[in-house]
mmCIF file of C-alpha atoms in Angstrom:
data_model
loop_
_atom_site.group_PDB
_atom_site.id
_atom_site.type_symbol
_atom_site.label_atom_id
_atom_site.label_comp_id
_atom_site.label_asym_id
_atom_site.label_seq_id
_atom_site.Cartn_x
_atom_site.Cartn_y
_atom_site.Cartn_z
ATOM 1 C CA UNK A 4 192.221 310.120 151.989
ATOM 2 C CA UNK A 5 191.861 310.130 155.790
ATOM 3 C CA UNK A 6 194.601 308.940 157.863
ATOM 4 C CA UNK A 7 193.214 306.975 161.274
ATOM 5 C CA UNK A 8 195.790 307.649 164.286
ATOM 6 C CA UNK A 9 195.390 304.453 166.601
ATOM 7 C CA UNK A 10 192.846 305.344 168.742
ATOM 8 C CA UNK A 11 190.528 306.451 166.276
ATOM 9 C CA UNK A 12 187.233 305.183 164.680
ATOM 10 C CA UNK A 13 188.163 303.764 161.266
ATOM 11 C CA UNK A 14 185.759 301.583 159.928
ATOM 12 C CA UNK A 15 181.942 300.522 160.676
ATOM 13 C CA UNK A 16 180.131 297.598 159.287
ATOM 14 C CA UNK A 17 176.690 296.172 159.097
ATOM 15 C CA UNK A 18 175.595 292.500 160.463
ATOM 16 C CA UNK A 19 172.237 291.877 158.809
ATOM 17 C CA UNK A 20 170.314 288.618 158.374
ATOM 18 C CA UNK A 21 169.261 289.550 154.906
ATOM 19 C CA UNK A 22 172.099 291.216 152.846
ATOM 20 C CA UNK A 23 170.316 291.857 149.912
ATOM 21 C CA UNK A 24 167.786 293.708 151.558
ATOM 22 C CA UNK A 25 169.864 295.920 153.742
ATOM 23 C CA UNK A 26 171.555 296.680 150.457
ATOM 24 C CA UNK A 27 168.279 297.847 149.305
ATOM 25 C CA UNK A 28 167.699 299.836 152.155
ATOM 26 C CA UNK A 29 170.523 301.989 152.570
ATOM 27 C CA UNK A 30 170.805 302.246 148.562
ATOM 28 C CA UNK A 31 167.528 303.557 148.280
ATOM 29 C CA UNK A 32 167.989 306.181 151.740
ATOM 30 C CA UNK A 33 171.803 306.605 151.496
ATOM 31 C CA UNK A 34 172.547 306.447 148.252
ATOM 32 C CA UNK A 35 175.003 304.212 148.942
ATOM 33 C CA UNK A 36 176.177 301.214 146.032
ATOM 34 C CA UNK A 37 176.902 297.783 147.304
ATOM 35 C CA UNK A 38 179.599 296.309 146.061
ATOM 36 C CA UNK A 39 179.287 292.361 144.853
ATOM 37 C CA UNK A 40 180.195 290.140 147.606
ATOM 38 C CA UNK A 41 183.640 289.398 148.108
ATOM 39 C CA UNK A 42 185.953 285.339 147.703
ATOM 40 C CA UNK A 43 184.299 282.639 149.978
ATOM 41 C CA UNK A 44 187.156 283.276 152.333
ATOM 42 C CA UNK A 45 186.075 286.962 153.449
ATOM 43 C CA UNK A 46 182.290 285.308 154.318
ATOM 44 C CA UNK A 47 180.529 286.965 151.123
ATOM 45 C CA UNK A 48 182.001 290.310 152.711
ATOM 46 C CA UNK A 49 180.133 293.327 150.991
ATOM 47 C CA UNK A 50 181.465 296.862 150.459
ATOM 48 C CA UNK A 51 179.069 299.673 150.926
ATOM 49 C CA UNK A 52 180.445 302.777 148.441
ATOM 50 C CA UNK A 53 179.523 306.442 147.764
ATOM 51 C CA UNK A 54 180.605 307.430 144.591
ATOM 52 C CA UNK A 55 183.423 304.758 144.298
ATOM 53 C CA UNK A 56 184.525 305.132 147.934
ATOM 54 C CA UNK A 57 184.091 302.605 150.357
ATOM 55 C CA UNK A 58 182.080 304.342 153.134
ATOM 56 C CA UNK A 59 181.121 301.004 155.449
ATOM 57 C CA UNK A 60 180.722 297.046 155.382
ATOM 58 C CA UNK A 61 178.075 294.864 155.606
ATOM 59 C CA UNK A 62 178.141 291.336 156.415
ATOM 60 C CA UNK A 63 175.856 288.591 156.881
ATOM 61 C CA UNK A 64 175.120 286.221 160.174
ATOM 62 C CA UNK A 65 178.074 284.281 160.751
ATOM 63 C CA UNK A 66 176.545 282.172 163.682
ATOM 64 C CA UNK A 67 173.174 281.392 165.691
ATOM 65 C CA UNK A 68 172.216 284.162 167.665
ATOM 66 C CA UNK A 69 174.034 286.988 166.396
ATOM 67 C CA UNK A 70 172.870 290.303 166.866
ATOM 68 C CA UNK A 71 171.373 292.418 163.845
ATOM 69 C CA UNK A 72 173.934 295.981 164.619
ATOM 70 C CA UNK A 73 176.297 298.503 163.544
ATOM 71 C CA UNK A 74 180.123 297.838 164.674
ATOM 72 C CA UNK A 75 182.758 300.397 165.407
ATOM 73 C CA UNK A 76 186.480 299.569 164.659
ATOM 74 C CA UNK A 77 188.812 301.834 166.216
ATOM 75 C CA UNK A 78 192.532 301.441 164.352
ATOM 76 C CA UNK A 79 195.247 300.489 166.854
ATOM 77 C CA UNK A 80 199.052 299.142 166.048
ATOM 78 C CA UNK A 81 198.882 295.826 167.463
ATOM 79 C CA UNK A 82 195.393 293.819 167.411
ATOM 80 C CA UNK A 83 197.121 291.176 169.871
ATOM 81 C CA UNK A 84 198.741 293.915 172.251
ATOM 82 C CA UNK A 85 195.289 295.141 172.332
ATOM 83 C CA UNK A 86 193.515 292.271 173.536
ATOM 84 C CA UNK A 87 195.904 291.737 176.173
ATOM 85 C CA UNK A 88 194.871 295.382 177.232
ATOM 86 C CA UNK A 89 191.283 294.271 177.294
ATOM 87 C CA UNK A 90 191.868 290.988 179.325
ATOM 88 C CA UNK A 91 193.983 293.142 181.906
ATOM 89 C CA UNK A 92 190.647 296.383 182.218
ATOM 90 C CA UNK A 93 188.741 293.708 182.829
ATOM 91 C CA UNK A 94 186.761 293.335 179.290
ATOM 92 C CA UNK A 95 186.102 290.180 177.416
ATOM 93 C CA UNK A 96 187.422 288.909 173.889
ATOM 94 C CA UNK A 97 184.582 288.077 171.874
ATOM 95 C CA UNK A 98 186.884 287.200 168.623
ATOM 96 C CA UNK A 99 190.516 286.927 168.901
ATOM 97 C CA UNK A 100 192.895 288.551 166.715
ATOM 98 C CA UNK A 101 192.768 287.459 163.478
ATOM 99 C CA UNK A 102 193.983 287.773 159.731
ATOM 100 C CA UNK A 103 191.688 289.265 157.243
ATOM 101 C CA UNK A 104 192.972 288.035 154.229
ATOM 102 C CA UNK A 105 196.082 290.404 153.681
ATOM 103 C CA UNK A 106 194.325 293.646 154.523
ATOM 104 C CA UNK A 107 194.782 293.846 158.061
ATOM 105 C CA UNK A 108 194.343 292.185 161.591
ATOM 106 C CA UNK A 109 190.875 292.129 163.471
ATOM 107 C CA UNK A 110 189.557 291.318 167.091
ATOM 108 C CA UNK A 111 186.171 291.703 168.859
ATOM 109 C CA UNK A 112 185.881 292.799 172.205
ATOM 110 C CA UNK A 113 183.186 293.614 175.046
ATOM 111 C CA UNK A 114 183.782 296.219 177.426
ATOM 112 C CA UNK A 115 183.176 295.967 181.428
ATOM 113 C CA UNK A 116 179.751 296.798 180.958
ATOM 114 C CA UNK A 117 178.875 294.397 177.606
ATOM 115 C CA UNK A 118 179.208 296.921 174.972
ATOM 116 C CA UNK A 119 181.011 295.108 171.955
ATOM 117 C CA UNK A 120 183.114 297.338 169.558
ATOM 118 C CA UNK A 121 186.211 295.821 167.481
ATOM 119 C CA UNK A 122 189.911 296.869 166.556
ATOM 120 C CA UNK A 123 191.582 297.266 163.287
ATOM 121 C CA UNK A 124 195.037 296.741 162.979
ATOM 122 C CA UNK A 125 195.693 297.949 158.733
ATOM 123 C CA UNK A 126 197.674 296.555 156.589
ATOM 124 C CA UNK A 127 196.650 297.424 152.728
ATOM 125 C CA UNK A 128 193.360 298.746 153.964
ATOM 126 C CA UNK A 129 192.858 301.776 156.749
ATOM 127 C CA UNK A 130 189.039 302.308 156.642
ATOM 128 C CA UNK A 131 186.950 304.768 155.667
ATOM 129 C CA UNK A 132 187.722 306.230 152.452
ATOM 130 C CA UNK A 133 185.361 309.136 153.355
ATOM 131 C CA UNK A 134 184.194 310.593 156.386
ATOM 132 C CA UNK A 135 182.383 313.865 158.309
ATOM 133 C CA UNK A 136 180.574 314.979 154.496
ATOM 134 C CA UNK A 137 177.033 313.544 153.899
ATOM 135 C CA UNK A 138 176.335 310.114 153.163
ATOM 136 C CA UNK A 139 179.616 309.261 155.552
ATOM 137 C CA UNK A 140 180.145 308.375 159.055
ATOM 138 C CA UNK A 141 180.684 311.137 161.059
ATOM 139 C CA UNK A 142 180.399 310.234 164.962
ATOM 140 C CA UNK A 143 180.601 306.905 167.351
ATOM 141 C CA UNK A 144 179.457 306.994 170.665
ATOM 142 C CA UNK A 145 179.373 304.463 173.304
ATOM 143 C CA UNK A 146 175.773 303.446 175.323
ATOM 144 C CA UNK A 147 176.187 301.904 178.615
ATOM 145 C CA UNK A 148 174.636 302.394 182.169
ATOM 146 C CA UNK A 149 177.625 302.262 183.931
ATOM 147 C CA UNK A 150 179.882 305.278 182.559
ATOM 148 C CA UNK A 151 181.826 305.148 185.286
ATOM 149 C CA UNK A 152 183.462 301.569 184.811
ATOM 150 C CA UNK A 153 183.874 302.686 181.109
ATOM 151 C CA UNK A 154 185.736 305.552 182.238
ATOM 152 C CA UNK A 155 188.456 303.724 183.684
ATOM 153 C CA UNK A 156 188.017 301.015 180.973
ATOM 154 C CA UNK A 157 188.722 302.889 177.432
ATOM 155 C CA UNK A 158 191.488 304.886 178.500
ATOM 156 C CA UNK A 159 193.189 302.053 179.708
ATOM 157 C CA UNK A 160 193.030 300.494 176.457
ATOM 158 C CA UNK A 161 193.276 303.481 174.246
ATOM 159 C CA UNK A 162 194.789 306.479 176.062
ATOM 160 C CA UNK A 163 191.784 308.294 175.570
ATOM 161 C CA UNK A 164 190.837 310.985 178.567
ATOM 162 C CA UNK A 165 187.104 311.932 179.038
ATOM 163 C CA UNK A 166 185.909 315.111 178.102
ATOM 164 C CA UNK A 167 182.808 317.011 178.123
ATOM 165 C CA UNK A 168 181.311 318.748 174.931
ATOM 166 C CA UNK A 169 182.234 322.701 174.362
ATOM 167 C CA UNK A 170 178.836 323.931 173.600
ATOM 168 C CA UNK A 171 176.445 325.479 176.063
ATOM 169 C CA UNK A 172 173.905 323.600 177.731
ATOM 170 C CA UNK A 173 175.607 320.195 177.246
ATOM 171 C CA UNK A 174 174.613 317.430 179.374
ATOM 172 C CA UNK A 175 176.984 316.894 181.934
ATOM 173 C CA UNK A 176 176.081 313.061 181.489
ATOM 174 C CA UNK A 177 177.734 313.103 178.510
ATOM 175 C CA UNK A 178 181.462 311.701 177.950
ATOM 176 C CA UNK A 179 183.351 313.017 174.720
ATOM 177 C CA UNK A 180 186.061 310.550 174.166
ATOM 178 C CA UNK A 181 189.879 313.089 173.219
ATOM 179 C CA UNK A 182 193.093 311.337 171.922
ATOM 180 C CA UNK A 183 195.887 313.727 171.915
ATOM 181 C CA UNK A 184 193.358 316.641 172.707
ATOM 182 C CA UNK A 185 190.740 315.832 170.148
ATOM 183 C CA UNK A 186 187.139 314.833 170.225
ATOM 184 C CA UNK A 187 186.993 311.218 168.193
ATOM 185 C CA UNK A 188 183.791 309.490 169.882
ATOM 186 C CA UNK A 189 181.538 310.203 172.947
ATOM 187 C CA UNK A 190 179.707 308.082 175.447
ATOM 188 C CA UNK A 191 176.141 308.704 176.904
ATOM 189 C CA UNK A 192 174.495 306.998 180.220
ATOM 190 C CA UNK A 193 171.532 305.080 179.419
ATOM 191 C CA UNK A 194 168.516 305.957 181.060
ATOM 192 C CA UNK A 195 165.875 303.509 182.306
ATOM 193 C CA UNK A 196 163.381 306.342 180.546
ATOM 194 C CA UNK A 197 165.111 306.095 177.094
ATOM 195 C CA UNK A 198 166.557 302.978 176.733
ATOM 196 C CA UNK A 199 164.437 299.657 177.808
ATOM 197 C CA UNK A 200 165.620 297.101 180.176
ATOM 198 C CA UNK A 201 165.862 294.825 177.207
ATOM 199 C CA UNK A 202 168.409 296.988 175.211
ATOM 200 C CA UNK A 203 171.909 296.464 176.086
ATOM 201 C CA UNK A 204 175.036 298.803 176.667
ATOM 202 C CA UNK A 205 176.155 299.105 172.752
ATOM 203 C CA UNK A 206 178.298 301.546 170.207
ATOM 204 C CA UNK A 207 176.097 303.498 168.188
ATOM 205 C CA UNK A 208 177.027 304.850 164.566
ATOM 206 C CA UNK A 209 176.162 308.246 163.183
ATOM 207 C CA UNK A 210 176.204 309.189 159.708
ATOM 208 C CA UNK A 211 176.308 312.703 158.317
ATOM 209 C CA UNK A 212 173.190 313.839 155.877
ATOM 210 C CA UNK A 213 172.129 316.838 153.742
ATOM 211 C CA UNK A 214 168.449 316.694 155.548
ATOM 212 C CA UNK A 215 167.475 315.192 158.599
ATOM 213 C CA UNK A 216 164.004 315.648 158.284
ATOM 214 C CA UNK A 217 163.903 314.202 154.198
ATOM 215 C CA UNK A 218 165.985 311.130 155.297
ATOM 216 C CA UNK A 219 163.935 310.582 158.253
ATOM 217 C CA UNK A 220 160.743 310.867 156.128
ATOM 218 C CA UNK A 221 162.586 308.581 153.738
ATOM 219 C CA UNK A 222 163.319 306.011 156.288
ATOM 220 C CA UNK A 223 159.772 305.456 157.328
ATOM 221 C CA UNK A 224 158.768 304.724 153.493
ATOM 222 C CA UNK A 225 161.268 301.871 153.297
ATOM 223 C CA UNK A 226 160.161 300.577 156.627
ATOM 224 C CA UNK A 227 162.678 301.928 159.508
ATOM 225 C CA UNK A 228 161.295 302.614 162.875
ATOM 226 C CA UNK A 229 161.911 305.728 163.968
ATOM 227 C CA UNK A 230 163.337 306.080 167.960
ATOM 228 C CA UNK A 231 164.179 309.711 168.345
ATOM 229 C CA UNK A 232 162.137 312.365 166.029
ATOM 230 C CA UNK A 233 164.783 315.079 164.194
ATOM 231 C CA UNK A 234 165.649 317.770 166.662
ATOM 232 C CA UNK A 235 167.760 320.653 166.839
ATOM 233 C CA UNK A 236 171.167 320.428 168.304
ATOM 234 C CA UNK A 237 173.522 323.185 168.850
ATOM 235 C CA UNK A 238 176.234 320.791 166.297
ATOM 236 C CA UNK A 239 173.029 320.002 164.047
ATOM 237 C CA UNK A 240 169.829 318.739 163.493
ATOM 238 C CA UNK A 241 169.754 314.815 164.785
ATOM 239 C CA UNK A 242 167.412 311.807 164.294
ATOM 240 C CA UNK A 243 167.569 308.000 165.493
ATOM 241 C CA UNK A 244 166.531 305.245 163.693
ATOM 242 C CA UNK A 245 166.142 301.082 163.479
ATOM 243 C CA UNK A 246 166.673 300.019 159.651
ATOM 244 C CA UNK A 247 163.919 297.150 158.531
ATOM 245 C CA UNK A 248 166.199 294.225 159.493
ATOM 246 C CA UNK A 249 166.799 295.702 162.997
ATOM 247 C CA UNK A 250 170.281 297.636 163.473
ATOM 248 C CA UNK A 251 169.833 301.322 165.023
ATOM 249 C CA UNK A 252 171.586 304.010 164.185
ATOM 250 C CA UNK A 253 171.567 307.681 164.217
ATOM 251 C CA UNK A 254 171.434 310.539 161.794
ATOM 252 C CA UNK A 255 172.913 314.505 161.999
ATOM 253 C CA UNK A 256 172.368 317.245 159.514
ATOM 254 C CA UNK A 257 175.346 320.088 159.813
ATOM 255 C CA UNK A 258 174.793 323.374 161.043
ATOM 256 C CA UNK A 259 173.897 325.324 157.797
ATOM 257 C CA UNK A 260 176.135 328.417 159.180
ATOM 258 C CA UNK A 261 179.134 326.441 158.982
ATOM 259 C CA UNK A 262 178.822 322.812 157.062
ATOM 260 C CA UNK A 263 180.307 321.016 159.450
ATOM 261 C CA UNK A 264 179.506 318.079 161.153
ATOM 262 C CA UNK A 265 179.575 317.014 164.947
ATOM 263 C CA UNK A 266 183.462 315.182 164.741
ATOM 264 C CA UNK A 267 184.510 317.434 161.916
ATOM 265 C CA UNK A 268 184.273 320.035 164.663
ATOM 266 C CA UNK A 269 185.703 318.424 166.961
ATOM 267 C CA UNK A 270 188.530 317.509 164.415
ATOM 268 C CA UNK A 271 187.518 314.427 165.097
ATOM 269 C CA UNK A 272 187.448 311.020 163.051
ATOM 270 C CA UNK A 273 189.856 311.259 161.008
ATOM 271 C CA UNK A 274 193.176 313.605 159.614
ATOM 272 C CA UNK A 275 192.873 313.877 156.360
#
């Protein structure tokens, strides 16, 4: 069972506007079981489960307006400590601290630049159950177009330092996120060329697969839109895609030589 250090990316979860059909969707491209909704109290709160292990949550619309997206969670000791941290770096508190049932404490937050991402503060439940193997999440990266601000802002709140990546040729855009030395999330500057005016600074989710190019292929059967066609990486081969209902996300196939994925070499994610 992974442990999740505070600091670290614990737990991800789906918003959808249809439920049912997201179920469907990453069922049918994930392989992924959805568990039956949970009490009234939890807001119909789904499970999504590989073989048994809860792997990510899914949710519906709680209120007008709300976006169709992947959330991160990153664990920390104290949700409400937390939050102070964000009102001090100059972020915003989109949901304060709160009880979720007995399994832990939650908050929602929006960095300096509008990217939202959440804490988890555990109780009976950590996360994750599995992570870094196919079919699991296995990276979380933050979008914005003004890395600089977020540089100041996350480690701040975290103690994270920025890094760069270890393999040749890496962008030297690109921010990898180290707690006590290791890799456990990243951050990329939006371009105007990529990324529309109309798309705002966000967290993105990655989740490990056996085959980029079969899930991708996969994916446009059950309707996904696909943004970024599978392409070789030196830590894998790496798709992006926009599920029916409208939340993006992004794929990565492990290096055959080695079977690892992009945080697993990094040692990233999680201790198990």
């Amino acid at each position: 069972m992974p442990e999740y250090a505070p600091g670290t990316p614990s737990w991800v979860e789906l918003s959808s506007p249809d439920t049912d059909a997201s179920a469907r969707f990453y069922g049918e491209l994930m392989k992924w079981d959805a568990a039956d909704p949970g009490p009234p109290e939890s807001g119909g709160y789904r499970m999504f489960q590989q073989a048994g292990h809860n792997v990510a949550g899914l949710m519906g619309h709680m209120q007008e307006g709300q976006p169709t997206a992947w959330a991160t969670y990153i664990s920390v000791a104290d949700a409400d400590a937390t939050a102070e941290k964000v009102k001090t770096a100059g972020g915003s508190v989109m949901i304060e601290p709160m009880d979720v049932l007995d399994i832990g404490r939650m908050a929602m937050f929006a960095d300096p630049t509008g990217a939202v991402f959440g804490v988890w503060q555990p109780k009976s439940f950590a996360g994750a159950d599995l992570v870094n193997e196919p079919g699991a999440l296995c990276w979380n990266e933050v979008l914005t177009r003004n890395t600089d601000a977020d540089k100041a802002f996350y480690p701040a709140i975290f103690g994270w330092a920025a890094g760069h990546p270890s393999f040749e040729g890496a962008p030297e855009s690109y921010t990898v996120w180290e707690l006590d030395g290791k890799g456990i999330g990243g951050m990329m500057q939006m371009s105007d060329e990529h990324f529309p005016a109309e798309v705002p600074a966000h967290w993105e989710v990655c989740f490990a697969v056996a085959d980029c190019d079969a899930t991708v292929a996969r994916a446009r059967e059950l309707g996904a839109t696909v943004t970024a066609e599978p392409m070789d990486m030196p830590f894998g081969r790496f798709a992006g895609l926009i599920d029916p209902q409208g939340a993006s996300f992004t794929i990565m196939q492990a290096p055959q030589s080695n079977g690892q994925s992009q945080a697993a070499q990094a040692d990233g994610h999680a201790q198990a």
